[in-house]
Short mmCIF file of C-alpha atoms and ligand atoms in Angstrom, two decimals:
data_model
loop_
_atom_site.label_atom_id
_atom_site.label_comp_id
_atom_site.label_asym_id
_atom_site.label_seq_id
_atom_site.Cartn_x
_atom_site.Cartn_y
_atom_site.Cartn_z
CA MET G 1 6.85 -3.17 32.65
CA SER G 2 7.81 -2.06 29.16
CA LEU G 3 6.60 1.37 28.13
CA THR G 4 5.55 -0.10 24.80
CA SER G 5 2.32 -1.45 26.23
CA PHE G 6 0.88 2.03 26.81
CA THR G 7 -1.36 3.61 24.20
CA LEU G 8 -0.19 6.74 22.43
CA SER G 9 -2.49 8.95 24.51
CA GLU G 10 -1.30 7.39 27.76
CA LEU G 11 2.32 7.89 26.74
CA CYS G 12 1.57 11.51 25.83
CA SER G 13 0.35 12.30 29.31
CA LEU G 14 3.21 10.44 31.02
CA LEU G 15 5.68 12.37 28.89
CA GLU G 16 3.89 15.67 29.29
CA THR G 17 4.07 15.50 33.06
CA ARG G 18 7.70 14.32 32.71
CA LYS G 19 7.03 11.13 34.67
CA ILE G 20 9.04 9.33 32.02
CA LYS G 21 11.73 10.38 29.55
CA ALA G 22 11.54 10.23 25.78
CA GLU G 23 14.83 8.35 25.84
CA GLU G 24 13.30 5.60 27.99
CA VAL G 25 10.35 5.30 25.64
CA VAL G 26 12.52 5.03 22.54
CA THR G 27 14.87 2.58 24.26
CA ASP G 28 11.97 0.29 25.14
CA TYR G 29 10.60 0.44 21.61
CA LEU G 30 13.98 -0.30 20.05
CA LYS G 31 14.32 -3.29 22.39
CA GLU G 32 10.94 -4.55 21.23
CA ILE G 33 11.97 -4.16 17.58
CA GLU G 34 15.22 -5.97 18.25
CA GLU G 35 13.38 -8.88 19.84
CA LYS G 36 10.41 -9.18 17.51
CA ASP G 37 11.14 -7.83 14.09
CA ARG G 38 13.31 -10.76 13.08
CA LYS G 39 10.10 -12.80 13.08
CA ILE G 40 7.55 -10.20 12.02
CA SER G 41 9.53 -8.19 9.42
CA ALA G 42 7.47 -5.03 9.72
CA TYR G 43 10.33 -2.60 9.09
CA ILE G 44 12.34 -1.88 5.96
CA THR G 45 14.43 0.72 7.79
CA VAL G 46 14.83 1.18 11.55
CA LEU G 47 16.11 4.61 12.54
CA GLY G 48 17.58 3.54 15.90
CA ASP G 49 20.41 6.06 16.35
CA LEU G 50 18.49 8.98 14.87
CA ALA G 51 15.52 8.22 17.11
CA LEU G 52 17.64 8.03 20.27
CA GLU G 53 19.45 11.24 19.42
CA LYS G 54 16.15 13.00 18.85
CA ALA G 55 14.75 11.62 22.12
CA LYS G 56 17.68 13.04 24.09
CA LYS G 57 17.14 16.44 22.49
CA ILE G 58 13.45 16.34 23.31
CA ASP G 59 14.21 15.50 26.93
CA GLN G 60 16.23 18.73 27.14
CA LYS G 61 13.53 20.87 25.56
CA LYS G 62 11.38 23.16 27.72
CA GLU G 63 8.47 23.87 25.39
CA ARG G 64 7.38 20.71 23.63
CA GLY G 65 4.80 19.61 21.07
CA ILE G 66 1.83 17.33 21.71
CA LEU G 67 3.63 14.23 20.47
CA ALA G 68 6.90 14.91 22.27
CA GLY G 69 8.84 11.66 22.54
CA ILE G 70 6.26 9.41 20.82
CA PRO G 71 7.83 6.80 18.53
CA LEU G 72 5.89 6.51 15.27
CA ALA G 73 6.37 4.32 12.22
CA LEU G 74 5.76 5.52 8.65
CA LYS G 75 4.81 3.52 5.60
CA ASP G 76 7.75 3.56 3.23
CA ASN G 77 5.91 5.61 0.60
CA LEU G 78 6.01 8.74 2.78
CA LEU G 79 9.02 10.91 2.01
CA THR G 80 11.45 11.42 4.90
CA LYS G 81 14.26 13.86 4.26
CA GLY G 82 17.69 12.25 4.19
CA VAL G 83 16.21 8.81 4.82
CA ARG G 84 15.61 5.99 2.35
CA THR G 85 12.07 5.89 0.94
CA THR G 86 11.69 2.72 -1.11
CA CYS G 87 7.97 2.04 -1.68
CA ALA G 88 9.15 -1.57 -1.21
CA SER G 89 10.32 -1.44 -4.82
CA ARG G 90 13.67 -2.31 -6.35
CA ILE G 91 13.40 0.81 -8.48
CA LEU G 92 13.57 3.03 -5.36
CA GLN G 93 15.69 0.69 -3.24
CA ASN G 94 18.40 3.32 -2.72
CA PHE G 95 16.31 6.44 -3.09
CA ILE G 96 16.97 9.06 -0.41
CA ALA G 97 14.12 11.55 -0.13
CA PRO G 98 15.23 15.17 -0.63
CA TYR G 99 12.39 16.61 1.43
CA ASN G 100 9.73 15.64 3.97
CA ALA G 101 6.10 14.85 3.22
CA THR G 102 3.77 17.43 4.76
CA VAL G 103 2.48 14.85 7.26
CA VAL G 104 6.06 14.18 8.37
CA GLU G 105 6.65 17.92 8.85
CA LYS G 106 3.48 18.13 10.93
CA LEU G 107 4.45 15.18 13.13
CA GLU G 108 7.95 16.54 13.65
CA LYS G 109 6.59 19.95 14.53
CA GLU G 110 4.83 18.20 17.42
CA ASP G 111 8.13 16.54 18.40
CA ALA G 112 7.13 13.01 17.39
CA ILE G 113 10.02 10.60 16.83
CA ILE G 114 10.09 8.64 13.56
CA ILE G 115 11.39 5.25 14.59
CA GLY G 116 11.31 3.55 11.20
CA LYS G 117 9.88 3.03 7.74
CA THR G 118 7.57 0.09 7.25
CA ASN G 119 7.12 -2.62 4.68
CA MET G 120 4.28 -2.52 2.19
CA ASP G 121 3.12 -3.96 -1.09
CA GLU G 122 5.24 -2.44 -3.87
CA PHE G 123 3.90 1.05 -4.63
CA ALA G 124 0.92 0.22 -2.35
CA MET G 125 -0.50 -2.27 -4.82
CA GLY G 126 -1.80 -5.28 -2.93
CA SER G 127 -3.60 -6.52 0.17
CA SER G 128 -1.01 -8.65 1.97
CA THR G 129 2.55 -7.14 1.71
CA GLU G 130 3.45 -10.20 -0.36
CA ASN G 131 4.05 -7.81 -3.28
CA SER G 132 6.94 -6.14 -1.45
CA ALA G 133 10.13 -6.54 -3.49
CA PHE G 134 12.01 -7.27 -0.25
CA PHE G 135 10.10 -9.61 2.08
CA THR G 136 6.63 -10.43 3.40
CA THR G 137 5.50 -9.05 6.76
CA LYS G 138 3.86 -11.54 9.14
CA ASN G 139 0.68 -11.04 11.11
CA PRO G 140 1.67 -10.67 14.79
CA TRP G 141 -1.38 -12.72 15.87
CA ASP G 142 -0.37 -15.67 13.69
CA LEU G 143 2.97 -15.65 11.92
CA GLU G 144 1.69 -17.88 9.11
CA LYS G 145 -0.91 -15.32 8.13
CA VAL G 146 -0.64 -12.05 6.23
CA PRO G 147 -0.97 -8.75 8.11
CA GLY G 148 -3.05 -7.34 5.25
CA GLY G 149 -1.89 -4.63 2.94
CA SER G 150 -0.73 -2.58 1.46
CA SER G 151 0.13 -0.85 4.77
CA GLY G 152 0.88 -4.26 6.35
CA GLY G 153 4.19 -3.24 7.91
CA SER G 154 2.60 -0.18 9.54
CA ALA G 155 -0.17 -2.38 10.97
CA ALA G 156 2.10 -5.18 12.18
CA ALA G 157 4.48 -2.70 13.84
CA VAL G 158 1.70 -1.17 15.96
CA ALA G 159 -0.06 -4.46 16.71
CA SER G 160 3.18 -5.95 18.06
CA ASN G 161 4.12 -2.89 20.14
CA MET G 162 7.03 -1.99 17.86
CA ALA G 163 5.60 1.54 17.36
CA ALA G 164 3.11 3.59 19.39
CA ALA G 165 1.15 4.27 16.19
CA SER G 166 1.84 4.58 12.50
CA LEU G 167 0.76 6.20 9.28
CA GLY G 168 -0.32 4.33 6.18
CA SER G 169 -1.91 5.25 2.88
CA ASP G 170 -5.26 4.07 1.59
CA THR G 171 -6.18 4.01 -2.10
CA GLY G 172 -8.75 1.21 -1.96
CA GLY G 173 -8.50 -0.09 1.60
CA SER G 174 -4.82 -0.20 2.45
CA ILE G 175 -5.22 1.32 5.92
CA ARG G 176 -8.55 -0.23 6.93
CA GLN G 177 -7.90 -3.77 5.70
CA PRO G 178 -4.57 -4.27 7.54
CA ALA G 179 -6.05 -2.50 10.58
CA ALA G 180 -8.87 -5.07 10.59
CA LEU G 181 -6.53 -8.02 10.10
CA CYS G 182 -4.19 -6.87 12.88
CA GLY G 183 -6.79 -5.70 15.44
CA LEU G 184 -6.21 -1.95 15.12
CA VAL G 185 -8.15 1.22 14.48
CA GLY G 186 -7.51 2.60 10.98
CA LEU G 187 -8.93 5.69 9.32
CA LYS G 188 -9.13 6.65 5.67
CA PRO G 189 -9.96 10.34 5.96
CA THR G 190 -12.15 12.36 3.58
CA TYR G 191 -10.30 13.00 0.32
CA GLY G 192 -8.48 16.31 0.75
CA LEU G 193 -8.45 16.34 4.56
CA VAL G 194 -4.82 15.24 4.75
CA SER G 195 -2.20 16.64 2.39
CA ARG G 196 -0.76 14.16 -0.10
CA TYR G 197 2.37 16.23 -0.63
CA GLY G 198 5.29 13.85 -0.29
CA LEU G 199 3.19 10.70 -0.51
CA VAL G 200 4.50 8.71 -3.46
CA ALA G 201 1.53 8.74 -5.82
CA PHE G 202 -0.30 5.53 -6.72
CA ALA G 203 -3.77 6.72 -7.85
CA SER G 204 -3.94 10.43 -7.05
CA SER G 205 -7.73 10.81 -7.04
CA LEU G 206 -8.08 7.99 -4.48
CA ASP G 207 -4.97 8.17 -2.26
CA GLN G 208 -5.25 9.43 1.31
CA ILE G 209 -2.85 9.20 4.25
CA GLY G 210 -4.25 8.12 7.62
CA PRO G 211 -3.34 6.68 11.04
CA LEU G 212 -3.21 3.10 12.31
CA THR G 213 -3.55 3.04 16.08
CA ARG G 214 -4.42 0.86 19.06
CA THR G 215 -7.37 3.01 20.15
CA VAL G 216 -9.95 5.40 18.71
CA GLU G 217 -8.58 8.20 20.87
CA ASP G 218 -5.07 7.74 19.45
CA CYS G 219 -6.55 7.85 15.96
CA ALA G 220 -8.40 11.09 16.73
CA VAL G 221 -5.25 12.71 18.14
CA LEU G 222 -3.16 11.87 15.08
CA THR G 223 -5.84 12.82 12.55
CA LYS G 224 -6.08 16.29 14.05
CA ILE G 225 -2.33 16.72 13.77
CA ILE G 226 -1.89 15.48 10.20
CA GLY G 227 -5.07 17.07 8.80
CA GLY G 228 -5.60 20.57 7.45
CA PHE G 229 -5.01 22.76 4.42
CA ASP G 230 -1.69 22.59 2.64
CA ALA G 231 -0.87 24.94 -0.23
CA LYS G 232 1.49 22.30 -1.62
CA ASP G 233 -1.39 19.92 -2.44
CA SER G 234 -3.89 21.41 -4.89
CA THR G 235 -6.58 18.94 -3.77
CA SER G 236 -6.16 19.90 -0.12
CA SER G 237 -9.31 21.15 1.61
CA CYS G 238 -9.79 24.35 3.63
CA GLU G 239 -12.34 22.68 5.92
CA PRO G 240 -11.45 23.54 9.54
CA ILE G 241 -10.18 20.64 11.67
CA PRO G 242 -12.17 20.22 14.89
CA ASP G 243 -10.74 18.93 18.13
CA TYR G 244 -11.70 15.32 17.39
CA GLN G 245 -10.58 14.06 20.78
CA LYS G 246 -12.88 16.48 22.59
CA GLU G 247 -15.78 16.01 20.17
CA MET G 248 -15.53 12.26 20.44
CA MET G 249 -16.24 12.31 24.18
CA LYS G 250 -19.57 14.11 23.71
CA LYS G 251 -22.82 12.20 23.87
CA LEU G 252 -24.01 10.43 20.74
CA GLN G 253 -27.05 12.21 19.43
CA SER G 254 -28.55 11.05 16.19
CA LEU G 255 -27.81 7.40 15.60
CA LYS G 256 -29.37 6.35 12.31
CA ILE G 257 -27.41 3.52 10.83
CA ALA G 258 -27.62 1.76 7.49
CA PHE G 259 -26.62 -1.89 7.30
CA LEU G 260 -26.13 -4.07 4.25
CA LYS G 261 -28.83 -6.23 2.73
CA GLU G 262 -28.00 -9.88 3.12
CA ASN G 263 -27.29 -10.44 -0.59
CA MET G 264 -24.35 -8.01 -0.26
CA LEU G 265 -22.72 -10.37 2.23
CA GLU G 266 -22.59 -13.28 -0.16
CA GLY G 267 -19.31 -15.16 0.09
CA VAL G 268 -18.40 -13.49 3.38
CA ASP G 269 -16.85 -15.69 6.08
CA GLU G 270 -19.39 -16.97 8.62
CA GLY G 271 -17.42 -15.64 11.59
CA VAL G 272 -17.26 -12.19 10.01
CA LYS G 273 -21.02 -12.26 9.39
CA GLU G 274 -21.63 -13.23 12.99
CA MET G 275 -19.41 -10.36 14.17
CA TYR G 276 -21.33 -7.99 11.90
CA TYR G 277 -24.77 -8.96 13.13
CA HIS G 278 -23.58 -9.00 16.70
CA SER G 279 -22.31 -5.42 16.29
CA LEU G 280 -25.65 -4.34 14.84
CA LYS G 281 -27.47 -5.84 17.79
CA LEU G 282 -25.17 -4.00 20.17
CA LEU G 283 -25.91 -0.75 18.36
CA GLU G 284 -29.60 -1.36 18.66
CA GLN G 285 -29.14 -1.74 22.41
CA MET G 286 -27.29 1.56 22.36
CA GLY G 287 -30.39 3.17 20.91
CA ALA G 288 -29.58 3.11 17.18
CA GLU G 289 -32.27 3.09 14.52
CA LEU G 290 -31.21 0.53 11.94
CA TYR G 291 -32.10 0.68 8.25
CA GLU G 292 -31.46 -2.16 5.86
CA MET G 293 -30.11 -0.75 2.61
CA ASP G 294 -29.12 -1.98 -0.78
CA PHE G 295 -26.27 -0.36 -2.69
CA PRO G 296 -26.73 -1.83 -6.16
CA SER G 297 -23.81 0.00 -7.76
CA TRP G 298 -21.40 -1.58 -5.22
CA ASP G 299 -21.54 -4.67 -7.41
CA TYR G 300 -19.44 -2.68 -9.85
CA ALA G 301 -17.23 -0.91 -7.34
CA LEU G 302 -14.30 -3.34 -7.56
CA ALA G 303 -14.40 -3.40 -11.37
CA CYS G 304 -14.58 0.38 -11.39
CA TYR G 305 -11.68 0.68 -8.95
CA TYR G 306 -9.54 -1.73 -10.96
CA ILE G 307 -9.92 0.49 -14.04
CA ILE G 308 -9.45 3.86 -12.35
CA ALA G 309 -6.60 2.97 -9.97
CA PRO G 310 -4.40 1.25 -12.61
CA SER G 311 -5.13 4.04 -15.13
CA GLU G 312 -3.85 6.67 -12.74
CA ALA G 313 -0.99 4.41 -11.67
CA SER G 314 0.15 3.85 -15.26
CA SER G 315 0.50 7.59 -15.64
CA ASN G 316 2.02 8.25 -12.19
CA LEU G 317 4.62 5.51 -12.53
CA ALA G 318 5.85 6.75 -15.91
CA ARG G 319 8.34 8.88 -13.96
CA TYR G 320 10.42 5.81 -13.02
CA ASP G 321 12.40 5.76 -16.22
CA GLY G 322 15.95 5.37 -14.95
CA VAL G 323 16.62 9.05 -15.61
CA ARG G 324 14.83 10.97 -12.90
CA TYR G 325 14.57 8.62 -9.96
CA GLY G 326 16.23 5.64 -8.39
CA TYR G 327 17.53 2.59 -10.19
CA ARG G 328 19.05 2.74 -13.68
CA GLN G 329 20.13 -0.24 -15.76
CA THR G 330 23.54 0.79 -17.03
CA ASP G 331 24.23 -1.94 -19.52
CA SER G 332 22.20 -0.54 -22.45
CA GLN G 333 23.15 0.77 -25.87
CA THR G 334 20.22 3.09 -26.51
CA LEU G 335 17.90 5.29 -24.45
CA LYS G 336 14.91 3.11 -25.22
CA GLU G 337 16.77 -0.03 -24.22
CA MET G 338 17.71 1.67 -20.94
CA TYR G 339 14.06 2.53 -20.24
CA VAL G 340 12.92 -0.99 -20.97
CA LYS G 341 15.63 -2.74 -18.98
CA THR G 342 15.33 -0.35 -16.02
CA ARG G 343 11.60 -0.90 -15.73
CA THR G 344 11.82 -4.62 -16.46
CA GLU G 345 14.33 -5.14 -13.66
CA GLY G 346 13.13 -2.42 -11.29
CA LEU G 347 9.40 -3.14 -11.09
CA GLY G 348 7.65 -6.25 -9.76
CA PRO G 349 4.95 -8.35 -11.46
CA GLU G 350 1.89 -6.75 -9.80
CA VAL G 351 3.12 -3.24 -10.62
CA LYS G 352 3.69 -4.27 -14.23
CA ARG G 353 0.23 -5.81 -14.38
CA ARG G 354 -1.33 -2.54 -13.20
CA ILE G 355 0.70 -0.46 -15.67
CA LEU G 356 -0.43 -2.73 -18.51
CA LEU G 357 -4.07 -2.63 -17.39
CA GLY G 358 -4.02 1.14 -17.00
CA THR G 359 -2.23 1.87 -20.26
CA PHE G 360 -4.74 -0.35 -22.03
CA ALA G 361 -7.76 1.30 -20.38
CA LEU G 362 -6.51 4.75 -21.33
CA SER G 363 -5.51 3.94 -24.90
CA SER G 364 -7.48 5.49 -27.73
CA GLY G 365 -10.25 3.20 -28.87
CA TYR G 366 -10.65 1.69 -25.39
CA TYR G 367 -10.78 4.87 -23.32
CA GLU G 368 -14.56 5.35 -23.76
CA ALA G 369 -15.32 1.68 -23.23
CA TYR G 370 -13.30 1.38 -20.01
CA TYR G 371 -12.10 4.57 -18.38
CA VAL G 372 -15.13 6.72 -19.15
CA LYS G 373 -17.50 3.96 -18.11
CA ALA G 374 -15.61 3.52 -14.85
CA ALA G 375 -15.73 7.28 -14.23
CA ARG G 376 -19.50 7.21 -14.72
CA THR G 377 -19.87 4.26 -12.38
CA ARG G 378 -17.84 6.15 -9.81
CA ARG G 379 -20.37 8.98 -10.03
CA LEU G 380 -23.24 6.53 -9.45
CA ILE G 381 -21.53 5.05 -6.41
CA THR G 382 -21.09 8.54 -4.97
CA GLN G 383 -24.72 9.42 -5.68
CA GLU G 384 -25.90 6.28 -3.94
CA PHE G 385 -23.90 7.27 -0.87
CA MET G 386 -25.33 10.78 -0.91
CA GLU G 387 -28.87 9.41 -1.09
CA ALA G 388 -28.15 7.11 1.83
CA PHE G 389 -26.74 9.98 3.88
CA ASN G 390 -30.01 11.87 3.39
CA LYS G 391 -31.55 9.18 5.59
CA VAL G 392 -28.79 7.93 7.86
CA ASP G 393 -25.69 9.17 9.69
CA TYR G 394 -23.55 6.10 9.21
CA ILE G 395 -23.20 3.05 6.99
CA LEU G 396 -21.81 -0.06 8.64
CA THR G 397 -20.15 -2.95 6.84
CA PRO G 398 -17.59 -5.57 7.74
CA THR G 399 -14.15 -4.16 6.83
CA THR G 400 -13.02 -7.35 5.11
CA PRO G 401 -14.76 -10.48 3.82
CA GLU G 402 -12.58 -12.70 6.03
CA PRO G 403 -9.97 -12.54 8.81
CA ALA G 404 -6.25 -12.77 7.99
CA PHE G 405 -5.49 -15.45 5.40
CA LEU G 406 -2.46 -17.72 4.99
CA ILE G 407 0.65 -16.34 3.34
CA GLY G 408 0.67 -17.68 -0.22
CA ALA G 409 -3.05 -18.51 -0.24
CA LYS G 410 -4.05 -15.96 -2.87
CA LYS G 411 -1.86 -16.52 -5.89
CA ASP G 412 -4.64 -15.49 -8.24
CA PRO G 413 -4.67 -11.67 -8.44
CA ILE G 414 -8.48 -11.56 -8.68
CA ALA G 415 -8.81 -13.49 -5.40
CA MET G 416 -6.52 -10.90 -3.81
CA TYR G 417 -8.53 -8.01 -5.30
CA LEU G 418 -11.67 -9.36 -3.60
CA SER G 419 -10.20 -8.46 -0.20
CA ASP G 420 -11.17 -4.85 -1.00
CA LYS G 421 -14.80 -5.63 -1.68
CA PHE G 422 -16.08 -3.44 1.17
CA THR G 423 -13.40 -0.75 1.23
CA VAL G 424 -12.96 0.62 -2.32
CA SER G 425 -16.34 2.39 -2.48
CA ALA G 426 -15.37 4.99 0.15
CA ASN G 427 -12.24 5.88 -1.85
CA LEU G 428 -14.21 6.16 -5.09
CA ALA G 429 -16.66 8.54 -3.39
CA GLY G 430 -13.96 10.38 -1.39
CA ILE G 431 -15.79 9.95 1.92
CA PRO G 432 -14.23 8.95 5.27
CA ALA G 433 -14.27 5.39 6.62
CA LEU G 434 -12.87 3.88 9.79
CA SER G 435 -12.15 0.30 10.73
CA LEU G 436 -12.62 -0.67 14.36
CA PRO G 437 -11.60 -4.00 15.90
CA VAL G 438 -14.71 -5.56 17.42
CA GLY G 439 -14.16 -9.26 17.75
CA TRP G 440 -12.11 -12.42 17.33
CA SER G 441 -12.57 -15.26 14.89
CA ARG G 442 -12.73 -18.86 16.12
CA GLU G 443 -9.07 -19.19 15.21
CA GLY G 444 -8.22 -16.24 17.44
CA LEU G 445 -7.75 -13.62 14.70
CA PRO G 446 -9.07 -10.06 14.95
CA MET G 447 -12.02 -8.85 12.87
CA GLY G 448 -12.97 -5.30 11.98
CA LEU G 449 -16.15 -3.31 11.57
CA GLN G 450 -16.17 -0.52 8.99
CA ILE G 451 -17.99 2.74 9.78
CA ILE G 452 -18.53 4.98 6.75
CA GLY G 453 -19.63 8.61 7.10
CA ASN G 454 -20.42 11.60 4.91
CA PHE G 455 -17.76 14.10 3.72
CA PHE G 456 -15.75 15.62 6.60
CA GLN G 457 -17.74 13.74 9.24
CA GLU G 458 -14.61 12.32 10.89
CA SER G 459 -15.79 13.69 14.24
CA ARG G 460 -18.94 11.62 14.02
CA LEU G 461 -16.99 8.51 13.02
CA PHE G 462 -14.74 8.87 16.05
CA LYS G 463 -17.71 9.46 18.32
CA LEU G 464 -19.49 6.28 17.27
CA ALA G 465 -16.29 4.24 17.17
CA PHE G 466 -15.38 5.44 20.66
CA ALA G 467 -18.81 4.48 22.00
CA ILE G 468 -18.58 0.99 20.47
CA GLU G 469 -14.99 0.57 21.65
CA LYS G 470 -16.10 1.19 25.24
CA LYS G 471 -18.77 -1.51 24.99
CA VAL G 472 -16.71 -4.10 23.14
CA LYS G 473 -13.51 -3.75 25.19
CA PHE G 474 -11.43 -5.35 22.44
CA ARG G 475 -8.16 -4.40 24.11
CA LYS G 476 -9.40 -5.04 27.70
N1 LIG D 501 -5.52 -3.59 -2.27
C1 LIG D 501 -5.87 -2.49 -3.14
C2 LIG D 501 -4.98 -2.50 -4.34
O1 LIG D 501 -4.24 -3.40 -4.48
C3 LIG D 501 -5.79 -1.21 -2.39
C4 LIG D 501 -4.42 -0.70 -2.26
C5 LIG D 501 -4.34 0.57 -1.50
O2 LIG D 501 -5.29 1.00 -0.87
N2 LIG D 501 -3.19 1.19 -1.60
O3 LIG D 501 -5.02 -1.63 -5.17
#
């Protein structure tokens, strides 16, 4: 039996007791990649030799970290020293990171093995990986469907046993949505819980790094390792990190749950609705008190997100000017011409669209009408959450309006933006949200349930997710 079918936690204990070797684990994973990635295209870079070398060293080591010998995949917007970090963009196609992201340092300190860098929508803008400048990743459950995005490569790699777990980034849903579409657990932590140092910035006030895993336990283990204060990120929080894995096993106490009023599910796929109501019924059987709630400002959440995220992106992406980073167009007569040609050739259509939108929203004369209004709406969304959390412990929603869709089905950018209908609000408010696989569509595609909690309530999210996971037995 291949070692790739074990969960991360199972592998950890096999490795800890030295029943298996890190080298065997990495060899099995590389074999899997060799066999499957031609079809799935989850990886931009596979670090085969480096990973094997590291595994051999770890096998020799006496004292080892918690993740000793565990092969992990990283979204290609996380800086890895000496290794290409492309953001799936032509402008960074040959960019070698000069230092490690803090999360990478933390994983390596625990002796994890980075097995590769995964495909994504260019600069994390998208919901399907179709915006990658290189290729589209396929959903392992149905190769004609998208894996979701923007962390689609990270999701597909874990779902097809080509990595034990992975990290992604989530600005408006990019961890949770692909997790849902690929049948994985995905967490967007509280803003500030995980350091963003070394994460290529998309929208800095929304971005968070988080894990994509096969089980809730694996997610809890990784969150504990990557979380915690980092002096290199000024938005990093000093909140202590509990032992999520231990906490999660404790009995559920208070179980007050808000669910969405039916009008908020308008346009949602029938199968997804069924899964949602089925999950609520299950929770009731588990002793939950359910409260129907309306979140009126959610109607504006997508509009608000699509002003704030592009505004921040237009400013963050100004650094790709052909001078400081990556690609430069060399056939220009003047500096300005070089800027224009570099960005014209180096950036893809969705990235350009966002830069235009953001520059417009921030320009004098329109700033009050768009950006300031969006910032106020963001405040209202946060307030609505805080009011809800005065009454309940959790808010449950479907993660996505539908299961994985066909590659090429959403040519209209607005149709694509609608995929984030249920996920953007948690980013705008900065609160944690987890997607848990709970069922299958009629076509045999996974569907996810989103559990939203109050600031720094990750422990509670894991606890509820773990309890549901045991009942649902999604992975058997
Ligand atoms: N799909 C959303 C977007 O295109 C969210 C992306 C993300 O979370 N990185 O902006």
